[in-house]
């Protein structure tokens, strides 16, 4: 695999979020097929500037298109069949597109589209928030979210003495009273011994 000429080295913005990866070349004119990390591809479809990073783990073998971070303008991106395809600046032909296979795609959090609903949140905004119950008892910090089909579940982690306690709370209005993003906290109707 050869390096792609014309890619400009840069740095990731402080608010960069990994949203997908390049799956493979698509066609002969430099398009790539994408694998989004989310069921909703709104971020990939809406952002006009992407940051590509080399792959990690099993995807890294044989990748030498670039090292570090490169920034690319998105010329066109669209849904196609059961996936998403994109044409990126500086990726002129199939060979250049093939060289990007498995590259990780990052987007600045500032480029995410508005959810359009005060009760909808991006998971990336919830991770790291403190969770307290109505009585002010700390239940932990959001470590992850778990999709379960009908709703998501907050996965909390808290250190109590010399042990780590994990809790899971359904992220539904029955249990979640308030999400305060600026205050970095979530208030819930939940007890420590549940």
JSON list of C-alpha atoms in Angstrom, two decimals:
[
{"chain": "A", "resi": 1, "resn": "UNK", "atom": "CA", "xyz": [0.00, 0.00, 0.00]},
{"chain": "A", "resi": 2, "resn": "UNK", "atom": "CA", "xyz": [1.44, 3.35, -0.99]},
{"chain": "A", "resi": 3, "resn": "UNK", "atom": "CA", "xyz": [1.20, 6.70, 0.74]},
{"chain": "A", "resi": 4, "resn": "UNK", "atom": "CA", "xyz": [-1.46, 9.06, -0.57]},
{"chain": "A", "resi": 5, "resn": "UNK", "atom": "CA", "xyz": [0.04, 12.27, -2.00]},
{"chain": "A", "resi": 6, "resn": "UNK", "atom": "CA", "xyz": [-1.62, 15.55, -1.09]},
{"chain": "A", "resi": 7, "resn": "UNK", "atom": "CA", "xyz": [-2.72, 14.62, 2.45]},
{"chain": "A", "resi": 8, "resn": "UNK", "atom": "CA", "xyz": [-1.97, 17.44, 4.86]},
{"chain": "A", "resi": 9, "resn": "UNK", "atom": "CA", "xyz": [-0.70, 16.52, 8.34]},
{"chain": "A", "resi": 10, "resn": "UNK", "atom": "CA", "xyz": [-2.55, 18.24, 11.17]},
{"chain": "A", "resi": 11, "resn": "UNK", "atom": "CA", "xyz": [-3.59, 17.64, 14.78]},
{"chain": "A", "resi": 12, "resn": "UNK", "atom": "CA", "xyz": [-6.88, 16.42, 16.16]},
{"chain": "A", "resi": 13, "resn": "UNK", "atom": "CA", "xyz": [-9.05, 19.12, 17.70]},
{"chain": "A", "resi": 14, "resn": "UNK", "atom": "CA", "xyz": [-9.48, 18.80, 21.47]},
{"chain": "A", "resi": 15, "resn": "UNK", "atom": "CA", "xyz": [-13.15, 17.86, 20.98]},
{"chain": "A", "resi": 16, "resn": "UNK", "atom": "CA", "xyz": [-12.55, 15.18, 18.31]},
{"chain": "A", "resi": 17, "resn": "UNK", "atom": "CA", "xyz": [-14.83, 12.13, 18.42]},
{"chain": "A", "resi": 18, "resn": "UNK", "atom": "CA", "xyz": [-14.25, 8.92, 16.47]},
{"chain": "A", "resi": 19, "resn": "UNK", "atom": "CA", "xyz": [-17.37, 8.34, 14.36]},
{"chain": "A", "resi": 20, "resn": "UNK", "atom": "CA", "xyz": [-16.39, 5.59, 11.93]},
{"chain": "A", "resi": 21, "resn": "UNK", "atom": "CA", "xyz": [-13.73, 4.15, 9.68]},
{"chain": "A", "resi": 22, "resn": "UNK", "atom": "CA", "xyz": [-13.00, 3.77, 5.99]},
{"chain": "A", "resi": 23, "resn": "UNK", "atom": "CA", "xyz": [-14.14, 0.33, 4.95]},
{"chain": "A", "resi": 24, "resn": "UNK", "atom": "CA", "xyz": [-12.83, 0.09, 1.38]},
{"chain": "A", "resi": 25, "resn": "UNK", "atom": "CA", "xyz": [-12.52, 1.84, -1.97]},
{"chain": "A", "resi": 26, "resn": "UNK", "atom": "CA", "xyz": [-15.78, 2.28, -3.88]},
{"chain": "A", "resi": 27, "resn": "UNK", "atom": "CA", "xyz": [-15.64, 2.69, -7.65]},
{"chain": "A", "resi": 28, "resn": "UNK", "atom": "CA", "xyz": [-12.72, 4.03, -9.68]},
{"chain": "A", "resi": 29, "resn": "UNK", "atom": "CA", "xyz": [-12.93, 7.78, -9.00]},
{"chain": "A", "resi": 30, "resn": "UNK", "atom": "CA", "xyz": [-11.57, 7.93, -5.45]},
{"chain": "A", "resi": 31, "resn": "UNK", "atom": "CA", "xyz": [-14.76, 7.28, -3.49]},
{"chain": "A", "resi": 32, "resn": "UNK", "atom": "CA", "xyz": [-14.64, 5.28, -0.24]},
{"chain": "A", "resi": 33, "resn": "UNK", "atom": "CA", "xyz": [-17.24, 3.15, 1.54]},
{"chain": "A", "resi": 34, "resn": "UNK", "atom": "CA", "xyz": [-17.59, 3.97, 5.24]},
{"chain": "A", "resi": 35, "resn": "UNK", "atom": "CA", "xyz": [-18.42, 2.01, 8.36]},
{"chain": "A", "resi": 36, "resn": "UNK", "atom": "CA", "xyz": [-20.14, 4.36, 10.86]},
{"chain": "A", "resi": 37, "resn": "UNK", "atom": "CA", "xyz": [-19.85, 3.59, 14.58]},
{"chain": "A", "resi": 38, "resn": "UNK", "atom": "CA", "xyz": [-23.46, 4.68, 15.12]},
{"chain": "A", "resi": 39, "resn": "UNK", "atom": "CA", "xyz": [-26.81, 3.49, 13.79]},
{"chain": "A", "resi": 40, "resn": "UNK", "atom": "CA", "xyz": [-27.49, 7.09, 12.81]},
{"chain": "A", "resi": 41, "resn": "UNK", "atom": "CA", "xyz": [-25.01, 8.47, 10.29]},
{"chain": "A", "resi": 42, "resn": "UNK", "atom": "CA", "xyz": [-26.08, 12.11, 10.69]},
{"chain": "A", "resi": 43, "resn": "UNK", "atom": "CA", "xyz": [-22.64, 13.19, 11.87]},
{"chain": "A", "resi": 44, "resn": "UNK", "atom": "CA", "xyz": [-20.84, 11.60, 8.91]},
{"chain": "A", "resi": 45, "resn": "UNK", "atom": "CA", "xyz": [-23.43, 12.96, 6.49]},
{"chain": "A", "resi": 46, "resn": "UNK", "atom": "CA", "xyz": [-23.36, 16.48, 7.93]},
{"chain": "A", "resi": 47, "resn": "UNK", "atom": "CA", "xyz": [-19.71, 17.24, 8.77]},
{"chain": "A", "resi": 48, "resn": "UNK", "atom": "CA", "xyz": [-17.70, 18.87, 6.00]},
{"chain": "A", "resi": 49, "resn": "UNK", "atom": "CA", "xyz": [-14.25, 18.31, 7.53]},
{"chain": "A", "resi": 50, "resn": "UNK", "atom": "CA", "xyz": [-12.96, 14.94, 8.72]},
{"chain": "A", "resi": 51, "resn": "UNK", "atom": "CA", "xyz": [-9.76, 13.95, 10.44]},
{"chain": "A", "resi": 52, "resn": "UNK", "atom": "CA", "xyz": [-8.28, 10.58, 9.49]},
{"chain": "A", "resi": 53, "resn": "UNK", "atom": "CA", "xyz": [-5.97, 8.61, 11.77]},
{"chain": "A", "resi": 54, "resn": "UNK", "atom": "CA", "xyz": [-4.13, 5.36, 11.10]},
{"chain": "A", "resi": 55, "resn": "UNK", "atom": "CA", "xyz": [-6.00, 2.24, 12.20]},
{"chain": "A", "resi": 56, "resn": "UNK", "atom": "CA", "xyz": [-5.21, 0.34, 15.38]},
{"chain": "A", "resi": 57, "resn": "UNK", "atom": "CA", "xyz": [-5.10, -3.33, 16.26]},
{"chain": "A", "resi": 58, "resn": "UNK", "atom": "CA", "xyz": [-5.77, -5.88, 13.55]},
{"chain": "A", "resi": 59, "resn": "UNK", "atom": "CA", "xyz": [-6.62, -3.16, 11.02]},
{"chain": "A", "resi": 60, "resn": "UNK", "atom": "CA", "xyz": [-3.17, -1.53, 11.31]},
{"chain": "A", "resi": 61, "resn": "UNK", "atom": "CA", "xyz": [-1.28, -4.32, 9.53]},
{"chain": "A", "resi": 62, "resn": "UNK", "atom": "CA", "xyz": [-0.03, -3.12, 6.15]},
{"chain": "A", "resi": 63, "resn": "UNK", "atom": "CA", "xyz": [-1.34, 0.43, 6.55]},
{"chain": "A", "resi": 64, "resn": "UNK", "atom": "CA", "xyz": [1.18, 3.05, 5.46]},
{"chain": "A", "resi": 65, "resn": "UNK", "atom": "CA", "xyz": [-0.97, 5.62, 3.68]},
{"chain": "A", "resi": 66, "resn": "UNK", "atom": "CA", "xyz": [0.07, 8.19, 6.31]},
{"chain": "A", "resi": 67, "resn": "UNK", "atom": "CA", "xyz": [1.21, 8.41, 9.90]},
{"chain": "A", "resi": 68, "resn": "UNK", "atom": "CA", "xyz": [-0.31, 10.75, 12.44]},
{"chain": "A", "resi": 69, "resn": "UNK", "atom": "CA", "xyz": [-3.44, 12.77, 11.65]},
{"chain": "A", "resi": 70, "resn": "UNK", "atom": "CA", "xyz": [-4.56, 14.21, 8.32]},
{"chain": "A", "resi": 71, "resn": "UNK", "atom": "CA", "xyz": [-7.44, 16.61, 7.73]},
{"chain": "A", "resi": 72, "resn": "UNK", "atom": "CA", "xyz": [-9.64, 16.26, 4.67]},
{"chain": "A", "resi": 73, "resn": "UNK", "atom": "CA", "xyz": [-12.49, 18.25, 3.24]},
{"chain": "A", "resi": 74, "resn": "UNK", "atom": "CA", "xyz": [-15.56, 16.19, 2.39]},
{"chain": "A", "resi": 75, "resn": "UNK", "atom": "CA", "xyz": [-16.57, 16.91, -1.19]},
{"chain": "A", "resi": 76, "resn": "UNK", "atom": "CA", "xyz": [-19.59, 14.63, -1.21]},
{"chain": "A", "resi": 77, "resn": "UNK", "atom": "CA", "xyz": [-21.09, 12.04, 1.11]},
{"chain": "A", "resi": 78, "resn": "UNK", "atom": "CA", "xyz": [-24.31, 10.08, 0.68]},
{"chain": "A", "resi": 79, "resn": "UNK", "atom": "CA", "xyz": [-26.18, 6.96, 1.71]},
{"chain": "A", "resi": 80, "resn": "UNK", "atom": "CA", "xyz": [-25.80, 4.13, -0.78]},
{"chain": "A", "resi": 81, "resn": "UNK", "atom": "CA", "xyz": [-27.54, 0.74, -0.55]},
{"chain": "A", "resi": 82, "resn": "UNK", "atom": "CA", "xyz": [-26.91, -0.40, 3.03]},
{"chain": "A", "resi": 83, "resn": "UNK", "atom": "CA", "xyz": [-24.01, 1.93, 3.75]},
{"chain": "A", "resi": 84, "resn": "UNK", "atom": "CA", "xyz": [-22.42, 5.33, 3.18]},
{"chain": "A", "resi": 85, "resn": "UNK", "atom": "CA", "xyz": [-19.99, 6.42, 0.49]},
{"chain": "A", "resi": 86, "resn": "UNK", "atom": "CA", "xyz": [-17.89, 9.58, 0.31]},
{"chain": "A", "resi": 87, "resn": "UNK", "atom": "CA", "xyz": [-15.60, 11.51, -2.00]},
{"chain": "A", "resi": 88, "resn": "UNK", "atom": "CA", "xyz": [-12.79, 13.33, -0.19]},
{"chain": "A", "resi": 89, "resn": "UNK", "atom": "CA", "xyz": [-10.50, 16.10, -1.37]},
{"chain": "A", "resi": 90, "resn": "UNK", "atom": "CA", "xyz": [-7.01, 14.85, -2.32]},
{"chain": "A", "resi": 91, "resn": "UNK", "atom": "CA", "xyz": [-8.30, 11.32, -2.96]},
{"chain": "A", "resi": 92, "resn": "UNK", "atom": "CA", "xyz": [-8.35, 11.32, -6.75]},
{"chain": "A", "resi": 93, "resn": "UNK", "atom": "CA", "xyz": [-8.52, 7.68, -7.79]},
{"chain": "A", "resi": 94, "resn": "UNK", "atom": "CA", "xyz": [-9.13, 4.11, -6.67]},
{"chain": "A", "resi": 95, "resn": "UNK", "atom": "CA", "xyz": [-5.49, 3.58, -5.66]},
{"chain": "A", "resi": 96, "resn": "UNK", "atom": "CA", "xyz": [-5.61, 6.53, -3.25]},
{"chain": "A", "resi": 97, "resn": "UNK", "atom": "CA", "xyz": [-8.96, 5.32, -1.89]},
{"chain": "A", "resi": 98, "resn": "UNK", "atom": "CA", "xyz": [-7.61, 1.79, -1.37]},
{"chain": "A", "resi": 99, "resn": "UNK", "atom": "CA", "xyz": [-4.67, 3.21, 0.60]},
{"chain": "A", "resi": 100, "resn": "UNK", "atom": "CA", "xyz": [-7.14, 4.65, 3.15]},
{"chain": "A", "resi": 101, "resn": "UNK", "atom": "CA", "xyz": [-8.74, 1.29, 3.95]},
{"chain": "A", "resi": 102, "resn": "UNK", "atom": "CA", "xyz": [-9.31, 0.97, 7.72]},
{"chain": "A", "resi": 103, "resn": "UNK", "atom": "CA", "xyz": [-8.37, 4.61, 8.53]},
{"chain": "A", "resi": 104, "resn": "UNK", "atom": "CA", "xyz": [-10.30, 5.91, 11.54]},
{"chain": "A", "resi": 105, "resn": "UNK", "atom": "CA", "xyz": [-12.58, 8.91, 10.96]},
{"chain": "A", "resi": 106, "resn": "UNK", "atom": "CA", "xyz": [-12.84, 11.67, 13.57]},
{"chain": "A", "resi": 107, "resn": "UNK", "atom": "CA", "xyz": [-15.10, 14.73, 13.56]},
{"chain": "A", "resi": 108, "resn": "UNK", "atom": "CA", "xyz": [-15.01, 17.78, 15.81]},
{"chain": "A", "resi": 109, "resn": "UNK", "atom": "CA", "xyz": [-17.83, 17.61, 18.38]},
{"chain": "A", "resi": 110, "resn": "UNK", "atom": "CA", "xyz": [-18.66, 21.21, 17.38]},
{"chain": "A", "resi": 111, "resn": "UNK", "atom": "CA", "xyz": [-19.62, 19.89, 13.91]},
{"chain": "A", "resi": 112, "resn": "UNK", "atom": "CA", "xyz": [-22.27, 17.49, 15.24]},
{"chain": "A", "resi": 113, "resn": "UNK", "atom": "CA", "xyz": [-25.78, 18.46, 14.15]},
{"chain": "A", "resi": 114, "resn": "UNK", "atom": "CA", "xyz": [-28.23, 19.63, 16.80]},
{"chain": "A", "resi": 115, "resn": "UNK", "atom": "CA", "xyz": [-30.39, 16.78, 18.07]},
{"chain": "A", "resi": 116, "resn": "UNK", "atom": "CA", "xyz": [-33.47, 18.97, 17.63]},
{"chain": "A", "resi": 117, "resn": "UNK", "atom": "CA", "xyz": [-34.95, 17.68, 20.89]},
{"chain": "A", "resi": 118, "resn": "UNK", "atom": "CA", "xyz": [-34.18, 18.87, 24.42]},
{"chain": "A", "resi": 119, "resn": "UNK", "atom": "CA", "xyz": [-34.54, 15.28, 25.70]},
{"chain": "A", "resi": 120, "resn": "UNK", "atom": "CA", "xyz": [-32.07, 13.71, 23.25]},
{"chain": "A", "resi": 121, "resn": "UNK", "atom": "CA", "xyz": [-28.34, 13.54, 23.87]},
{"chain": "A", "resi": 122, "resn": "UNK", "atom": "CA", "xyz": [-25.25, 12.29, 22.13]},
{"chain": "A", "resi": 123, "resn": "UNK", "atom": "CA", "xyz": [-23.68, 9.50, 24.17]},
{"chain": "A", "resi": 124, "resn": "UNK", "atom": "CA", "xyz": [-20.30, 11.21, 24.00]},
{"chain": "A", "resi": 125, "resn": "UNK", "atom": "CA", "xyz": [-21.80, 14.12, 25.99]},
{"chain": "A", "resi": 126, "resn": "UNK", "atom": "CA", "xyz": [-23.07, 11.83, 28.77]},
{"chain": "A", "resi": 127, "resn": "UNK", "atom": "CA", "xyz": [-19.85, 9.88, 29.34]},
{"chain": "A", "resi": 128, "resn": "UNK", "atom": "CA", "xyz": [-17.99, 11.28, 32.34]},
{"chain": "A", "resi": 129, "resn": "UNK", "atom": "CA", "xyz": [-21.03, 12.93, 33.97]},
{"chain": "A", "resi": 130, "resn": "UNK", "atom": "CA", "xyz": [-21.60, 12.44, 37.71]},
{"chain": "A", "resi": 131, "resn": "UNK", "atom": "CA", "xyz": [-24.86, 10.70, 38.62]},
{"chain": "A", "resi": 132, "resn": "UNK", "atom": "CA", "xyz": [-26.64, 11.60, 41.85]},
{"chain": "A", "resi": 133, "resn": "UNK", "atom": "CA", "xyz": [-30.00, 10.51, 43.19]},
{"chain": "A", "resi": 134, "resn": "UNK", "atom": "CA", "xyz": [-32.75, 12.87, 44.40]},
{"chain": "A", "resi": 135, "resn": "UNK", "atom": "CA", "xyz": [-31.27, 12.85, 47.90]},
{"chain": "A", "resi": 136, "resn": "UNK", "atom": "CA", "xyz": [-27.87, 13.98, 46.58]},
{"chain": "A", "resi": 137, "resn": "UNK", "atom": "CA", "xyz": [-26.15, 10.62, 47.06]},
{"chain": "A", "resi": 138, "resn": "UNK", "atom": "CA", "xyz": [-23.43, 10.04, 44.45]},
{"chain": "A", "resi": 139, "resn": "UNK", "atom": "CA", "xyz": [-24.03, 6.85, 42.48]},
{"chain": "A", "resi": 140, "resn": "UNK", "atom": "CA", "xyz": [-21.01, 7.05, 40.18]},
{"chain": "A", "resi": 141, "resn": "UNK", "atom": "CA", "xyz": [-19.72, 8.42, 36.90]},
{"chain": "A", "resi": 142, "resn": "UNK", "atom": "CA", "xyz": [-21.08, 7.43, 33.50]},
{"chain": "A", "resi": 143, "resn": "UNK", "atom": "CA", "xyz": [-18.45, 5.09, 32.03]},
{"chain": "A", "resi": 144, "resn": "UNK", "atom": "CA", "xyz": [-20.45, 3.88, 29.05]},
{"chain": "A", "resi": 145, "resn": "UNK", "atom": "CA", "xyz": [-23.93, 3.46, 27.63]},
{"chain": "A", "resi": 146, "resn": "UNK", "atom": "CA", "xyz": [-25.41, 0.17, 26.60]},
{"chain": "A", "resi": 147, "resn": "UNK", "atom": "CA", "xyz": [-27.98, -0.09, 23.80]},
{"chain": "A", "resi": 148, "resn": "UNK", "atom": "CA", "xyz": [-30.70, -2.58, 24.71]},
{"chain": "A", "resi": 149, "resn": "UNK", "atom": "CA", "xyz": [-33.18, -2.02, 21.89]},
{"chain": "A", "resi": 150, "resn": "UNK", "atom": "CA", "xyz": [-36.04, 0.00, 23.34]},
{"chain": "A", "resi": 151, "resn": "UNK", "atom": "CA", "xyz": [-33.75, 2.26, 25.40]},
{"chain": "A", "resi": 152, "resn": "UNK", "atom": "CA", "xyz": [-30.17, 2.80, 26.51]},
{"chain": "A", "resi": 153, "resn": "UNK", "atom": "CA", "xyz": [-28.71, 1.96, 29.91]},
{"chain": "A", "resi": 154, "resn": "UNK", "atom": "CA", "xyz": [-26.27, 4.17, 31.81]},
{"chain": "A", "resi": 155, "resn": "UNK", "atom": "CA", "xyz": [-23.26, 2.13, 32.97]},
{"chain": "A", "resi": 156, "resn": "UNK", "atom": "CA", "xyz": [-21.83, 3.79, 36.08]},
{"chain": "A", "resi": 157, "resn": "UNK", "atom": "CA", "xyz": [-18.58, 3.23, 37.94]},
{"chain": "A", "resi": 158, "resn": "UNK", "atom": "CA", "xyz": [-17.73, 4.40, 41.45]},
{"chain": "A", "resi": 159, "resn": "UNK", "atom": "CA", "xyz": [-14.84, 3.69, 43.80]},
{"chain": "A", "resi": 160, "resn": "UNK", "atom": "CA", "xyz": [-15.95, 2.89, 47.33]},
{"chain": "A", "resi": 161, "resn": "UNK", "atom": "CA", "xyz": [-12.99, 2.28, 49.60]},
{"chain": "A", "resi": 162, "resn": "UNK", "atom": "CA", "xyz": [-10.76, -0.28, 47.91]},
{"chain": "A", "resi": 163, "resn": "UNK", "atom": "CA", "xyz": [-13.36, -1.65, 45.51]},
{"chain": "A", "resi": 164, "resn": "UNK", "atom": "CA", "xyz": [-15.05, -0.47, 42.35]},
{"chain": "A", "resi": 165, "resn": "UNK", "atom": "CA", "xyz": [-18.83, -0.59, 42.27]},
{"chain": "A", "resi": 166, "resn": "UNK", "atom": "CA", "xyz": [-20.68, -0.74, 38.97]},
{"chain": "A", "resi": 167, "resn": "UNK", "atom": "CA", "xyz": [-24.32, 0.23, 38.53]},
{"chain": "A", "resi": 168, "resn": "UNK", "atom": "CA", "xyz": [-26.67, 0.16, 35.58]},
{"chain": "A", "resi": 169, "resn": "UNK", "atom": "CA", "xyz": [-29.61, 2.57, 35.33]},
{"chain": "A", "resi": 170, "resn": "UNK", "atom": "CA", "xyz": [-32.10, 2.60, 32.44]},
{"chain": "A", "resi": 171, "resn": "UNK", "atom": "CA", "xyz": [-31.82, 5.93, 30.62]},
{"chain": "A", "resi": 172, "resn": "UNK", "atom": "CA", "xyz": [-35.57, 6.60, 30.56]},
{"chain": "A", "resi": 173, "resn": "UNK", "atom": "CA", "xyz": [-37.65, 9.45, 31.98]},
{"chain": "A", "resi": 174, "resn": "UNK", "atom": "CA", "xyz": [-39.13, 7.20, 34.69]},
{"chain": "A", "resi": 175, "resn": "UNK", "atom": "CA", "xyz": [-35.70, 7.10, 36.38]},
{"chain": "A", "resi": 176, "resn": "UNK", "atom": "CA", "xyz": [-33.84, 10.10, 34.93]},
{"chain": "A", "resi": 177, "resn": "UNK", "atom": "CA", "xyz": [-35.08, 13.39, 36.36]},
{"chain": "A", "resi": 178, "resn": "UNK", "atom": "CA", "xyz": [-32.61, 15.81, 34.81]},
{"chain": "A", "resi": 179, "resn": "UNK", "atom": "CA", "xyz": [-29.52, 15.94, 32.62]},
{"chain": "A", "resi": 180, "resn": "UNK", "atom": "CA", "xyz": [-27.43, 19.04, 33.32]},
{"chain": "A", "resi": 181, "resn": "UNK", "atom": "CA", "xyz": [-24.72, 19.09, 30.64]},
{"chain": "A", "resi": 182, "resn": "UNK", "atom": "CA", "xyz": [-23.15, 22.41, 31.74]},
{"chain": "A", "resi": 183, "resn": "UNK", "atom": "CA", "xyz": [-23.13, 21.23, 35.39]},
{"chain": "A", "resi": 184, "resn": "UNK", "atom": "CA", "xyz": [-21.80, 17.80, 34.27]},
{"chain": "A", "resi": 185, "resn": "UNK", "atom": "CA", "xyz": [-24.38, 15.85, 36.31]},
{"chain": "A", "resi": 186, "resn": "UNK", "atom": "CA", "xyz": [-27.43, 13.64, 35.95]},
{"chain": "A", "resi": 187, "resn": "UNK", "atom": "CA", "xyz": [-30.11, 13.44, 38.64]},
{"chain": "A", "resi": 188, "resn": "UNK", "atom": "CA", "xyz": [-31.98, 10.14, 38.93]},
{"chain": "A", "resi": 189, "resn": "UNK", "atom": "CA", "xyz": [-34.69, 8.46, 40.98]},
{"chain": "A", "resi": 190, "resn": "UNK", "atom": "CA", "xyz": [-32.49, 5.53, 42.05]},
{"chain": "A", "resi": 191, "resn": "UNK", "atom": "CA", "xyz": [-31.11, 4.22, 45.31]},
{"chain": "A", "resi": 192, "resn": "UNK", "atom": "CA", "xyz": [-27.55, 2.97, 45.93]},
{"chain": "A", "resi": 193, "resn": "UNK", "atom": "CA", "xyz": [-28.76, -0.48, 46.92]},
{"chain": "A", "resi": 194, "resn": "UNK", "atom": "CA", "xyz": [-30.84, -1.16, 43.79]}
]
